[in-house]
Tab-separated table of C-alpha atoms in Angstrom:
chain	number	residue	atom	x	y	z
A	1	UNK	CA	146.637	113.644	100.117
A	2	UNK	CA	147.885	112.577	103.210
A	3	UNK	CA	148.991	108.963	103.378
A	4	UNK	CA	148.950	108.758	107.268
A	5	UNK	CA	145.249	109.267	107.620
A	6	UNK	CA	142.777	106.164	107.233
A	7	UNK	CA	143.772	101.916	106.020
A	8	UNK	CA	146.649	100.266	105.122
A	9	UNK	CA	148.196	101.129	101.467
A	10	UNK	CA	146.785	97.445	99.730
A	11	UNK	CA	142.608	98.563	101.114
A	12	UNK	CA	143.721	102.167	99.865
A	13	UNK	CA	144.819	100.794	96.712
A	14	UNK	CA	141.367	98.593	95.965
A	15	UNK	CA	139.630	101.863	97.206
A	16	UNK	CA	141.178	103.777	94.485
A	17	UNK	CA	140.131	100.714	92.122
A	18	UNK	CA	136.539	99.955	92.873
A	19	UNK	CA	135.026	102.836	93.800
A	20	UNK	CA	134.856	104.245	90.194
A	21	UNK	CA	133.010	100.635	89.682
A	22	UNK	CA	130.882	100.807	92.321
A	23	UNK	CA	129.783	104.419	90.824
A	24	UNK	CA	129.119	102.970	87.217
A	25	UNK	CA	127.059	100.211	88.352
A	26	UNK	CA	124.804	102.363	90.824
A	27	UNK	CA	124.571	104.004	86.886
A	28	UNK	CA	123.608	101.138	84.994
A	29	UNK	CA	121.432	100.580	88.185
A	30	UNK	CA	119.579	104.021	87.956
A	31	UNK	CA	119.597	103.824	84.344
A	32	UNK	CA	117.703	100.096	84.027
A	33	UNK	CA	115.467	99.945	86.065
A	34	UNK	CA	112.836	100.660	83.731
A	35	UNK	CA	113.897	97.533	82.366
A	36	UNK	CA	115.333	95.901	85.183
A	37	UNK	CA	114.470	95.370	88.572
A	38	UNK	CA	116.465	98.547	90.641
A	39	UNK	CA	115.651	101.993	89.780
A	40	UNK	CA	117.013	105.691	91.340
A	41	UNK	CA	116.867	104.584	94.800
A	42	UNK	CA	118.727	101.743	94.787
A	43	UNK	CA	121.410	102.880	92.366
A	44	UNK	CA	121.429	106.269	94.423
A	45	UNK	CA	122.396	103.898	96.987
A	46	UNK	CA	124.975	102.212	95.778
A	47	UNK	CA	126.609	105.403	94.496
A	48	UNK	CA	126.807	106.381	98.569
A	49	UNK	CA	128.211	103.073	98.982
A	50	UNK	CA	131.004	104.282	96.708
A	51	UNK	CA	131.807	107.104	97.955
A	52	UNK	CA	131.756	105.409	101.688
A	53	UNK	CA	134.307	103.158	100.599
A	54	UNK	CA	136.446	106.642	99.897
A	55	UNK	CA	135.477	107.965	102.802
A	56	UNK	CA	136.224	105.018	105.359
A	57	UNK	CA	139.817	104.020	103.190
A	58	UNK	CA	141.010	107.500	102.662
A	59	UNK	CA	139.820	109.162	105.995
A	60	UNK	CA	137.496	112.452	106.339
A	61	UNK	CA	139.712	114.786	105.378
A	62	UNK	CA	141.086	113.161	102.171
A	63	UNK	CA	137.178	112.143	100.846
A	64	UNK	CA	136.949	116.071	101.320
A	65	UNK	CA	140.106	117.123	99.739
A	66	UNK	CA	138.392	114.564	96.869
A	67	UNK	CA	135.158	115.582	96.609
A	68	UNK	CA	132.902	118.393	96.687
A	69	UNK	CA	130.536	117.902	99.977
A	70	UNK	CA	128.973	121.678	99.163
A	71	UNK	CA	128.605	120.105	95.187
A	72	UNK	CA	126.712	117.060	96.361
A	73	UNK	CA	124.029	119.160	98.800
A	74	UNK	CA	123.573	121.085	95.621
A	75	UNK	CA	123.201	117.713	93.495
A	76	UNK	CA	120.688	116.392	96.603
A	77	UNK	CA	118.593	119.719	97.218
A	78	UNK	CA	118.168	120.225	93.358
A	79	UNK	CA	116.872	116.682	92.509
A	80	UNK	CA	114.110	117.163	95.143
A	81	UNK	CA	113.313	120.564	93.384
A	82	UNK	CA	113.659	119.035	90.250
A	83	UNK	CA	111.118	115.715	91.012
A	84	UNK	CA	108.343	118.569	92.364
A	85	UNK	CA	108.902	120.926	88.138
A	86	UNK	CA	108.269	117.487	86.991
A	87	UNK	CA	104.988	116.896	89.020
A	88	UNK	CA	103.799	119.659	88.651
A	89	UNK	CA	104.254	119.130	84.771
A	90	UNK	CA	102.727	115.800	84.778
A	91	UNK	CA	99.741	117.796	86.105
A	92	UNK	CA	100.023	120.268	83.592
A	93	UNK	CA	100.394	118.337	81.028
A	94	UNK	CA	99.554	115.053	82.306
A	95	UNK	CA	95.544	114.839	84.411
A	96	UNK	CA	98.278	114.861	87.725
A	97	UNK	CA	100.340	115.124	90.337
A	98	UNK	CA	103.956	112.933	88.741
A	99	UNK	CA	101.568	111.624	85.620
A	100	UNK	CA	103.672	110.504	82.576
A	101	UNK	CA	103.469	113.376	79.791
A	102	UNK	CA	106.259	112.444	77.232
A	103	UNK	CA	105.744	109.398	75.019
A	104	UNK	CA	106.069	106.389	76.417
A	105	UNK	CA	108.245	104.714	72.873
A	106	UNK	CA	109.681	101.173	72.628
A	107	UNK	CA	109.202	98.026	74.657
A	108	UNK	CA	112.432	97.009	76.480
A	109	UNK	CA	114.729	100.146	74.339
A	110	UNK	CA	116.697	102.124	77.036
A	111	UNK	CA	114.281	105.342	75.792
A	112	UNK	CA	110.687	103.630	77.146
A	113	UNK	CA	108.374	104.187	80.120
A	114	UNK	CA	108.182	107.457	79.325
A	115	UNK	CA	108.636	110.037	82.366
A	116	UNK	CA	109.705	106.949	84.154
A	117	UNK	CA	114.060	106.805	83.570
A	118	UNK	CA	113.661	110.633	84.168
A	119	UNK	CA	112.565	110.389	87.922
A	120	UNK	CA	115.056	107.594	88.634
A	121	UNK	CA	117.690	109.079	87.596
A	122	UNK	CA	116.396	111.733	89.684
A	123	UNK	CA	115.965	109.688	92.215
A	124	UNK	CA	119.162	108.211	92.188
A	125	UNK	CA	121.402	112.126	92.139
A	126	UNK	CA	119.177	112.777	95.606
A	127	UNK	CA	119.061	109.861	97.554
A	128	UNK	CA	122.548	108.629	96.886
A	129	UNK	CA	123.950	112.322	97.494
A	130	UNK	CA	121.655	112.504	100.689
A	131	UNK	CA	122.937	109.471	102.439
A	132	UNK	CA	126.444	109.541	101.887
A	133	UNK	CA	125.595	113.416	102.757
A	134	UNK	CA	123.837	112.201	105.980
A	135	UNK	CA	127.083	109.874	106.829
A	136	UNK	CA	129.670	112.648	106.430
A	137	UNK	CA	127.843	114.938	108.713
A	138	UNK	CA	128.130	112.035	111.237
A	139	UNK	CA	131.854	111.802	110.827
A	140	UNK	CA	132.671	114.940	111.238
A	141	UNK	CA	130.076	115.746	113.870
A	142	UNK	CA	132.062	114.977	117.305
A	143	UNK	CA	129.575	115.722	120.009
A	144	UNK	CA	130.202	114.818	122.947
A	145	UNK	CA	134.372	114.231	122.579
A	146	UNK	CA	135.878	117.415	125.286
A	147	UNK	CA	138.368	119.241	123.634
A	148	UNK	CA	142.231	118.827	125.276
A	149	UNK	CA	143.780	121.748	125.604
């Protein structure tokens, strides 16, 4: 990585440690969204902020080396397709679009609430990747700047 780009060594060190903790917290919020406050949207925003934290500390060039942006874009697009497919499966097996067609399990267990945890995971992936890809696109786009030369 280019050490001159981005912020100071202290900020980079804190970001290097905190980005994984923030991602882990985002995954926790996504997976427990049907049991506690949170869910796919909130967890996705937290995961996106972890990537943004890294980009602010290390700069966009180092971020593009660390993250595969096209993979993030593919995850975002495929999660939307999977949400649609799950919704259609709800029509086929549950009686309506996005209807629950999986057993609900036991109350207050991680594998309960039928399809809601699956929707939380897909929405978390969609929101997390989409928000970061939008910020990434804004960071690399330089509209209105004059070209030196």
